[in-house]
Amino acid sequence: MSTFDRAFEHLECPFAWIDLDALDANIDFINQHTNGKNIRIATKSIRSKDLLTYIASKLQTFSGWMTFTAEETLYLLNEGFDHFLIGYPVLEPTSTRKLVTHVKDGKDITFMVDDVRQIQFLQDIASEYDTSLHICIDINLSMKTPFIYFGTRRSSLHSLPLLTQFLSQVSRFSNIIVKGLMGYEAQIAGVIDKPLRKWQAPMIRFLKNNSKKKLAVFRKQAVNELLSRFSAIEIVNGGGSGSLQYTAAQEEVTELTVGSAFFAPALFDHYHTLNLKPAAGFALRVTRNPAPNIVVCHGGGYIASGAIGKDKQPVPYDAQNYNFFDLEGAGEVQTPLHTQNSHQIKIGDKVYFRHAKAGELCERFLSLEAKRKDRYIDSFATYRGDGKCFL
C-alpha cells in the first residue's frame, strides 16, 4: 500500500479515499461493455456532486441521472443538473410541488410509478399547477417459485394481465404522460455469482439462468403493450452494475442504469463477468497491538444495508493479509484484525478498507480524498459534506 501511504500521508484518520486511476479504468470497462446503450448514472451509488459530474464527462453515451428521493433531485436541480428519472415512487407533497415548478421551467424530470394511487397523487399536483408530468412504469421482473421468491419486492406489476389492467387506467389522467418503462432485473444485478457459502453457487446459477429466460419475455411483452397504447415512449430502462453485459445485449432496452460499478465495492468481487478495480474505500489508524499478529484500528463499523451477513462487512484492501474476528467484526469505535504480517505493520500505520457497497460509504464521510498513483490530487465533497442527508 506504499502508493496509498505516500498519497495520503498528510491526512488524519479516518478518511474516505477515491483512486482516480481505478475509477477511470472502471469507466472504460463500462464504455466497452454497454453495447452502445445509453447510460443513466445511479446517484445513490456515488453521492458526490463533483464525482457525478466527473463520471458523466467520461461516459460515451450518457443519458441522465437516476435519483433516489425527491429532495435529492431538488438538490441536484439547484446545482445545475438536468435529465432525471426518479428511481422510486415519490409521495412527498412539498418536495413534489417544488419539482413541478422545475418541470414548468423546462427541466426534464420523470416520476416512477407502479400503482394508480401514485399516479393520482401526481395528477392532483400537476392539475394544481396546470402542467403535465412524465411517468415511467416500473414492472416487477422477479421470479416466484414454489420454494423461493427470487428478486426484490418492489413493483406490484408482475404479470402482463396486471400491466394491461394498469395501463387501461392511465389514460384517464389528463395531466400525465407515459414516457417510459423500467424493468430492473434485481435478481441478476443484485445477487452475487460467487457467494461466500460455496454450496449456494449452483443454485444461484440455476435461478439466474431460468430467470433470464422469463424476464426477457415479460419485458419485451411489456414494451410492446406500452407502444400499442402510447407512441411517445422514450425510455426502456434496465439493468444494474451486476447485470451490465446481460442487459446491454437485450434489444428492447434503450438505457442501462449503472452506479456501483464505478466504485467497485467489495460485493462486486463476487461477479464472474465484471473486471473492475477497487476505486473507493476508507482508511483507519492502527492504535493498538494487543498481541502478536493482532492489531486494532480506531473505528470501522461501516456496515452495508440489506440482509445481515458477513458479506455486508467492509473488506481490507489487502484482504489476504487481514482477517476479522468472528465475535467482533468491524466495530463502531475499534476494529481488531488478525494480521499475517505483524512485523510489517505497527502502531500509527494506516489500514485501507473497502465498503461492501458503493454510495453508503459517503454517508459516513464529508469528502472523498482523491489520488492518482502515489500523488494526492483533490478532495471531493460528498452529499454529507454539502450538508445533505436524503435516506
Coordinates of C-alpha atoms in Angstrom, one line a residue:
M1 CA 0.0 0.0 0.0
S2 CA 3.0 2.3 -0.4
T3 CA 1.3 4.4 -3.1
F4 CA -1.7 4.9 -0.8
D5 CA 0.6 5.9 2.1
R6 CA 2.6 8.3 0.0
A7 CA -0.5 10.0 -1.4
F8 CA -2.3 10.2 1.9
E9 CA 0.5 10.7 4.4
H10 CA -0.8 14.1 5.4
L11 CA -4.3 13.0 6.2
E12 CA -5.7 12.2 9.6
C13 CA -7.8 9.1 10.0
P14 CA -10.5 8.0 9.4
F15 CA -11.0 9.3 5.9
A16 CA -12.6 8.1 2.7
W17 CA -10.5 7.7 -0.4
I18 CA -11.0 7.5 -4.2
D19 CA -8.5 6.1 -6.6
L20 CA -9.0 8.1 -9.8
D21 CA -6.9 5.7 -11.9
A22 CA -9.1 2.8 -10.8
L23 CA -12.2 4.9 -11.3
D24 CA -11.1 5.7 -14.9
A25 CA -10.4 2.0 -15.6
N26 CA -14.0 1.2 -14.4
I27 CA -15.5 3.9 -16.6
D28 CA -13.5 2.5 -19.6
F29 CA -14.8 -1.0 -18.8
I30 CA -18.4 0.3 -18.8
N31 CA -17.9 2.2 -22.0
Q32 CA -16.6 -1.0 -23.7
H33 CA -19.3 -3.4 -22.4
T34 CA -22.6 -1.5 -22.8
N35 CA -23.2 -2.3 -26.5
G36 CA -23.9 1.3 -27.4
K37 CA -26.7 1.7 -25.0
N38 CA -27.3 4.9 -23.1
I39 CA -26.0 5.0 -19.5
R40 CA -28.0 6.5 -16.7
I41 CA -26.0 7.0 -13.6
A42 CA -27.5 5.8 -10.3
T43 CA -26.7 8.7 -8.0
K44 CA -27.2 6.7 -4.8
S45 CA -24.1 4.8 -5.6
I46 CA -21.9 7.9 -5.9
R47 CA -23.4 10.6 -3.6
S48 CA -20.9 13.2 -4.6
K49 CA -21.9 16.0 -6.9
D50 CA -18.4 16.6 -8.2
L51 CA -17.8 12.9 -8.8
L52 CA -21.1 12.6 -10.6
T53 CA -20.0 15.3 -13.0
Y54 CA -16.6 13.8 -13.4
I55 CA -18.0 10.3 -14.3
A56 CA -20.7 11.7 -16.7
S57 CA -18.0 13.6 -18.6
K58 CA -16.1 10.4 -19.4
L59 CA -19.1 8.3 -20.5
Q60 CA -19.5 7.8 -24.2
T61 CA -23.3 7.5 -24.0
F62 CA -24.7 9.4 -21.0
S63 CA -28.5 9.9 -20.8
G64 CA -29.1 11.4 -17.3
W65 CA -29.4 10.5 -13.7
M66 CA -31.4 8.0 -11.7
T67 CA -32.0 9.7 -8.3
F68 CA -33.5 8.1 -5.2
T69 CA -35.6 10.8 -3.5
A70 CA -37.4 14.0 -4.4
E71 CA -35.2 16.0 -2.1
E72 CA -32.0 14.7 -3.7
T73 CA -33.4 15.5 -7.1
L74 CA -34.2 19.1 -6.0
Y75 CA -30.6 19.4 -4.6
L76 CA -29.1 18.4 -7.9
L77 CA -31.5 20.6 -9.9
N78 CA -30.4 23.6 -7.8
E79 CA -26.8 22.6 -8.6
G80 CA -27.5 22.8 -12.4
F81 CA -28.1 19.1 -13.2
D82 CA -30.9 18.0 -15.5
H83 CA -32.5 14.9 -17.1
F84 CA -33.7 12.9 -14.1
L85 CA -35.5 9.6 -13.7
I86 CA -36.5 9.3 -10.1
G87 CA -36.0 5.6 -9.4
Y88 CA -38.7 5.2 -6.7
P89 CA -42.2 6.4 -6.3
V90 CA -42.5 9.9 -4.8
L91 CA -45.3 10.8 -2.4
E92 CA -44.0 13.8 -0.5
P93 CA -46.3 16.8 -1.3
T94 CA -44.0 19.7 -0.6
S95 CA -41.0 18.3 -2.4
T96 CA -43.1 17.2 -5.4
R97 CA -44.6 20.7 -5.7
K98 CA -41.1 22.1 -5.9
L99 CA -40.2 19.6 -8.5
V100 CA -43.2 20.6 -10.6
T101 CA -42.1 24.2 -10.6
H102 CA -38.8 23.0 -12.2
V103 CA -40.8 21.0 -14.7
K104 CA -42.7 24.2 -15.6
D105 CA -39.3 25.8 -16.1
G106 CA -38.4 23.2 -18.7
K107 CA -36.4 20.7 -16.6
D108 CA -36.6 17.0 -17.6
I109 CA -38.0 15.0 -14.7
T110 CA -39.7 11.6 -14.9
F111 CA -41.5 10.1 -12.0
M112 CA -41.6 6.3 -11.2
V113 CA -45.0 4.6 -10.7
D114 CA -46.5 1.1 -10.4
D115 CA -49.8 1.9 -8.7
V116 CA -52.8 4.1 -9.7
R117 CA -52.7 5.8 -6.3
Q118 CA -49.2 7.1 -7.1
I119 CA -50.4 8.5 -10.4
Q120 CA -53.4 10.1 -8.7
F121 CA -51.1 11.9 -6.4
L122 CA -49.1 13.3 -9.3
Q123 CA -52.2 14.1 -11.3
D124 CA -53.6 16.2 -8.5
I125 CA -50.4 18.3 -8.2
A126 CA -49.9 18.6 -11.9
S127 CA -53.5 19.8 -12.3
E128 CA -53.0 22.3 -9.4
Y129 CA -50.0 23.8 -11.4
D130 CA -51.7 23.5 -14.8
T131 CA -48.9 21.3 -16.3
S132 CA -48.2 17.8 -17.3
L133 CA -45.8 15.3 -15.7
H134 CA -43.9 12.4 -17.2
I135 CA -44.1 9.0 -15.7
C136 CA -42.1 5.8 -16.1
I137 CA -43.8 2.5 -15.3
D138 CA -41.9 0.1 -13.1
I139 CA -42.6 -3.6 -13.8
N140 CA -41.5 -6.4 -11.5
L141 CA -39.1 -8.9 -13.1
S142 CA -38.6 -11.0 -10.0
M143 CA -39.3 -14.7 -10.3
K144 CA -41.6 -16.5 -7.8
T145 CA -41.1 -20.2 -7.5
P146 CA -42.8 -22.7 -5.0
F147 CA -39.7 -22.6 -2.9
I148 CA -38.2 -19.1 -3.2
Y149 CA -39.0 -15.5 -4.2
F150 CA -36.0 -14.7 -6.4
G151 CA -35.6 -10.9 -6.7
T152 CA -36.9 -7.8 -4.9
R153 CA -40.3 -6.9 -3.7
R154 CA -40.9 -3.6 -5.4
S155 CA -43.4 -3.1 -8.2
S156 CA -46.9 -4.6 -8.0
L157 CA -46.9 -5.1 -11.8
H158 CA -45.5 -8.7 -12.0
S159 CA -47.5 -10.0 -15.0
L160 CA -48.8 -8.9 -18.3
P161 CA -52.5 -9.0 -17.3
L162 CA -51.8 -6.8 -14.3
L163 CA -49.8 -4.4 -16.5
T164 CA -52.6 -4.3 -19.1
Q165 CA -55.2 -3.6 -16.5
F166 CA -53.0 -0.9 -15.0
L167 CA -52.4 0.8 -18.4
S168 CA -56.1 0.8 -19.2
Q169 CA -56.5 3.2 -16.2
V170 CA -53.6 5.5 -17.0
S171 CA -55.3 7.3 -19.9
R172 CA -57.9 8.8 -17.7
F173 CA -55.3 11.0 -16.0
S174 CA -55.3 14.1 -18.3
N175 CA -52.1 15.6 -16.9
I176 CA -49.9 12.5 -17.0
I177 CA -47.7 11.5 -20.0
V178 CA -46.2 8.0 -20.1
K179 CA -42.5 8.4 -21.1
G180 CA -41.1 5.0 -20.4
L181 CA -40.8 1.7 -18.7
M182 CA -38.3 0.3 -16.2
G183 CA -37.6 -3.4 -15.8
Y184 CA -34.9 -3.9 -13.3
E185 CA -33.6 -7.4 -13.1
A186 CA -32.6 -7.2 -9.5
Q187 CA -32.1 -11.0 -9.1
I188 CA -29.4 -10.8 -11.8
A189 CA -27.8 -7.5 -11.0
G190 CA -28.0 -7.7 -7.2
V191 CA -27.3 -11.3 -6.5
I192 CA -23.6 -12.3 -6.5
D193 CA -22.4 -15.2 -8.6
K194 CA -19.7 -16.3 -6.2
P195 CA -21.3 -16.5 -2.7
L196 CA -19.3 -16.8 0.5
R197 CA -21.2 -20.1 1.0
K198 CA -19.9 -22.0 -2.0
W199 CA -22.7 -24.6 -1.9
Q200 CA -25.1 -21.8 -2.9
A201 CA -23.4 -21.2 -6.2
P202 CA -25.0 -23.9 -8.3
M203 CA -28.5 -22.9 -7.0
I204 CA -27.8 -19.2 -7.8
R205 CA -26.6 -20.1 -11.3
F206 CA -29.7 -22.2 -11.9
L207 CA -32.1 -19.5 -10.7
K208 CA -30.3 -16.8 -12.7
N209 CA -30.4 -18.7 -15.9
N210 CA -34.1 -19.6 -15.5
S211 CA -34.9 -16.0 -14.5
K212 CA -33.2 -14.6 -17.6
K213 CA -35.4 -16.5 -19.9
K214 CA -38.6 -15.5 -18.2
L215 CA -37.8 -11.8 -17.6
A216 CA -36.7 -11.2 -21.2
V217 CA -40.1 -12.4 -22.4
F218 CA -42.1 -10.3 -19.9
R219 CA -40.1 -7.1 -20.5
K220 CA -40.5 -7.4 -24.3
Q221 CA -44.2 -8.0 -23.9
A222 CA -44.5 -5.0 -21.6
V223 CA -42.7 -2.8 -24.1
N224 CA -45.0 -3.9 -26.9
E225 CA -48.0 -3.3 -24.7
L226 CA -46.9 0.2 -23.9
L227 CA -46.1 1.0 -27.5
S228 CA -49.5 -0.1 -28.6
R229 CA -51.1 2.4 -26.3
F230 CA -48.6 5.3 -26.1
S231 CA -46.5 6.3 -29.0
A232 CA -44.1 8.7 -27.2
I233 CA -42.1 6.1 -25.3
E234 CA -38.5 7.3 -25.0
I235 CA -37.1 5.2 -22.2
V236 CA -36.8 1.4 -21.6
N237 CA -34.5 1.2 -18.6
G238 CA -33.0 -2.0 -17.4
G239 CA -30.1 -3.5 -15.5
G240 CA -27.7 -2.5 -12.8
S241 CA -24.0 -2.9 -12.5
G242 CA -24.2 -6.6 -11.7
S243 CA -26.1 -7.4 -14.9
L244 CA -24.3 -5.0 -17.1
Q245 CA -23.4 -7.2 -20.1
Y246 CA -26.5 -9.3 -20.0
T247 CA -28.8 -6.2 -20.1
A248 CA -26.7 -4.5 -22.7
A249 CA -27.5 -7.4 -25.1
Q250 CA -31.3 -7.1 -24.7
E251 CA -32.7 -5.4 -27.8
E252 CA -35.8 -3.9 -26.1
V253 CA -33.6 -1.9 -23.6
T254 CA -32.6 1.6 -24.6
E255 CA -30.6 2.6 -21.5
L256 CA -28.7 0.9 -18.6
T257 CA -28.6 2.1 -15.0
V258 CA -25.0 1.9 -13.7
G259 CA -23.8 3.1 -10.3
S260 CA -21.9 0.7 -8.1
A261 CA -19.5 -0.4 -10.9
F262 CA -17.8 2.9 -10.9
F263 CA -16.6 2.4 -7.3
A264 CA -16.4 -1.4 -7.5
P265 CA -17.2 -2.0 -3.8
A266 CA -16.3 -5.3 -2.1
L267 CA -19.5 -7.1 -3.1
F268 CA -18.6 -6.8 -6.7
D269 CA -15.6 -9.1 -6.3
H270 CA -18.2 -11.9 -6.4
Y271 CA -19.3 -11.5 -10.0
H272 CA -17.9 -13.6 -12.8
T273 CA -18.5 -11.0 -15.6
L274 CA -17.1 -7.9 -14.0
N275 CA -13.4 -7.0 -14.4
L276 CA -13.4 -3.9 -12.2
K277 CA -10.8 -2.3 -10.0
P278 CA -11.4 -1.2 -6.4
A279 CA -11.8 2.6 -6.6
A280 CA -13.1 3.8 -3.3
G281 CA -12.9 3.0 0.4
F282 CA -11.7 4.3 3.8
A283 CA -8.6 4.3 5.9
L284 CA -8.2 3.7 9.7
R285 CA -5.3 4.2 12.0
V286 CA -3.7 1.3 13.9
T287 CA -3.8 2.3 17.6
R288 CA -3.2 -0.9 19.5
N289 CA -1.1 -4.1 19.2
P290 CA -2.5 -6.3 22.0
A291 CA -0.8 -9.5 20.9
P292 CA 1.5 -10.8 18.1
N293 CA -0.4 -10.9 14.8
I294 CA -3.2 -8.7 16.2
V295 CA -3.7 -5.0 15.5
V296 CA -6.6 -2.8 16.5
C297 CA -7.8 0.0 14.2
H298 CA -9.7 3.0 15.5
G299 CA -13.3 2.9 14.1
G300 CA -14.5 0.9 11.1
G301 CA -18.1 -0.2 11.7
Y302 CA -19.4 0.9 8.4
I303 CA -21.8 -2.0 7.7
A304 CA -23.8 -2.2 4.4
S305 CA -27.6 -2.4 4.2
G306 CA -29.6 -5.4 3.3
A307 CA -29.9 -8.9 4.8
I308 CA -27.4 -9.3 7.6
G309 CA -24.4 -11.4 6.8
K310 CA -20.6 -11.4 6.7
D311 CA -20.7 -10.1 3.1
K312 CA -22.0 -6.7 4.4
Q313 CA -18.8 -6.0 6.4
P314 CA -16.1 -3.8 5.0
V315 CA -13.1 -5.7 3.5
P316 CA -9.5 -4.8 4.0
Y317 CA -7.9 -3.7 0.7
D318 CA -5.1 -6.2 1.3
A319 CA -7.6 -8.9 2.1
Q320 CA -5.1 -11.7 2.0
N321 CA -3.2 -10.1 4.9
Y322 CA -6.0 -9.4 7.4
N323 CA -8.9 -11.3 8.9
F324 CA -11.8 -10.1 11.2
F325 CA -12.5 -11.8 14.4
D326 CA -15.9 -13.5 14.2
L327 CA -17.1 -12.3 17.6
E328 CA -16.1 -8.7 17.0
G329 CA -16.1 -7.9 13.2
A330 CA -15.9 -4.3 12.2
G331 CA -16.6 -2.2 15.3
E332 CA -18.1 1.2 16.0
V333 CA -15.0 2.6 17.7
Q334 CA -12.4 -0.1 17.1
T335 CA -11.8 -3.0 14.7
P336 CA -9.4 -5.7 15.7
L337 CA -7.7 -7.6 12.9
H338 CA -5.6 -10.8 12.8
T339 CA -2.7 -10.0 10.5
Q340 CA -0.4 -12.2 8.5
N341 CA 2.5 -9.7 8.6
S342 CA 2.7 -8.2 12.1
H343 CA 6.3 -7.3 11.5
Q344 CA 5.3 -5.0 8.7
I345 CA 2.5 -3.1 10.4
K346 CA 2.8 -1.1 13.6
I347 CA 1.0 1.3 15.8
G348 CA 0.4 4.5 13.9
D349 CA 0.2 2.9 10.5
K350 CA -2.9 3.1 8.3
V351 CA -5.0 0.2 7.1
Y352 CA -7.1 0.7 4.0
F353 CA -10.6 -0.8 3.6
R354 CA -13.4 -1.1 1.0
H355 CA -17.0 -0.8 1.9
A356 CA -19.3 -3.7 0.9
K357 CA -21.5 -1.3 -1.1
A358 CA -20.8 1.9 -3.0
G359 CA -22.6 5.1 -2.1
E360 CA -23.3 4.1 1.5
L361 CA -19.6 4.9 2.3
C362 CA -20.3 8.6 1.6
E363 CA -22.9 8.8 4.4
R364 CA -20.1 8.5 6.9
F365 CA -17.6 11.0 5.5
L366 CA -17.7 14.6 4.4
S367 CA -15.3 14.1 1.5
L368 CA -13.5 11.5 -0.7
E369 CA -9.8 12.2 -0.8
A370 CA -8.5 11.5 -4.4
K371 CA -5.2 10.1 -5.6
R372 CA -3.5 9.1 -8.8
K373 CA -0.8 6.6 -8.4
D374 CA 1.1 7.9 -5.4
R375 CA 0.1 11.6 -5.6
Y376 CA -2.7 13.3 -3.7
I377 CA -5.0 15.1 -6.2
D378 CA -8.0 16.7 -4.6
S379 CA -10.9 16.4 -2.1
F380 CA -14.4 15.7 -3.5
A381 CA -17.2 16.7 -1.2
T382 CA -19.9 14.0 -0.5
Y383 CA -23.6 14.8 -0.1
R384 CA -22.8 14.8 3.6
G385 CA -20.0 17.3 3.1
D386 CA -22.5 19.5 1.3
G387 CA -24.8 19.3 4.4
K388 CA -27.3 16.9 2.8
C389 CA -28.8 13.7 4.0
F390 CA -31.6 12.1 2.0
L391 CA -32.2 8.5 3.2

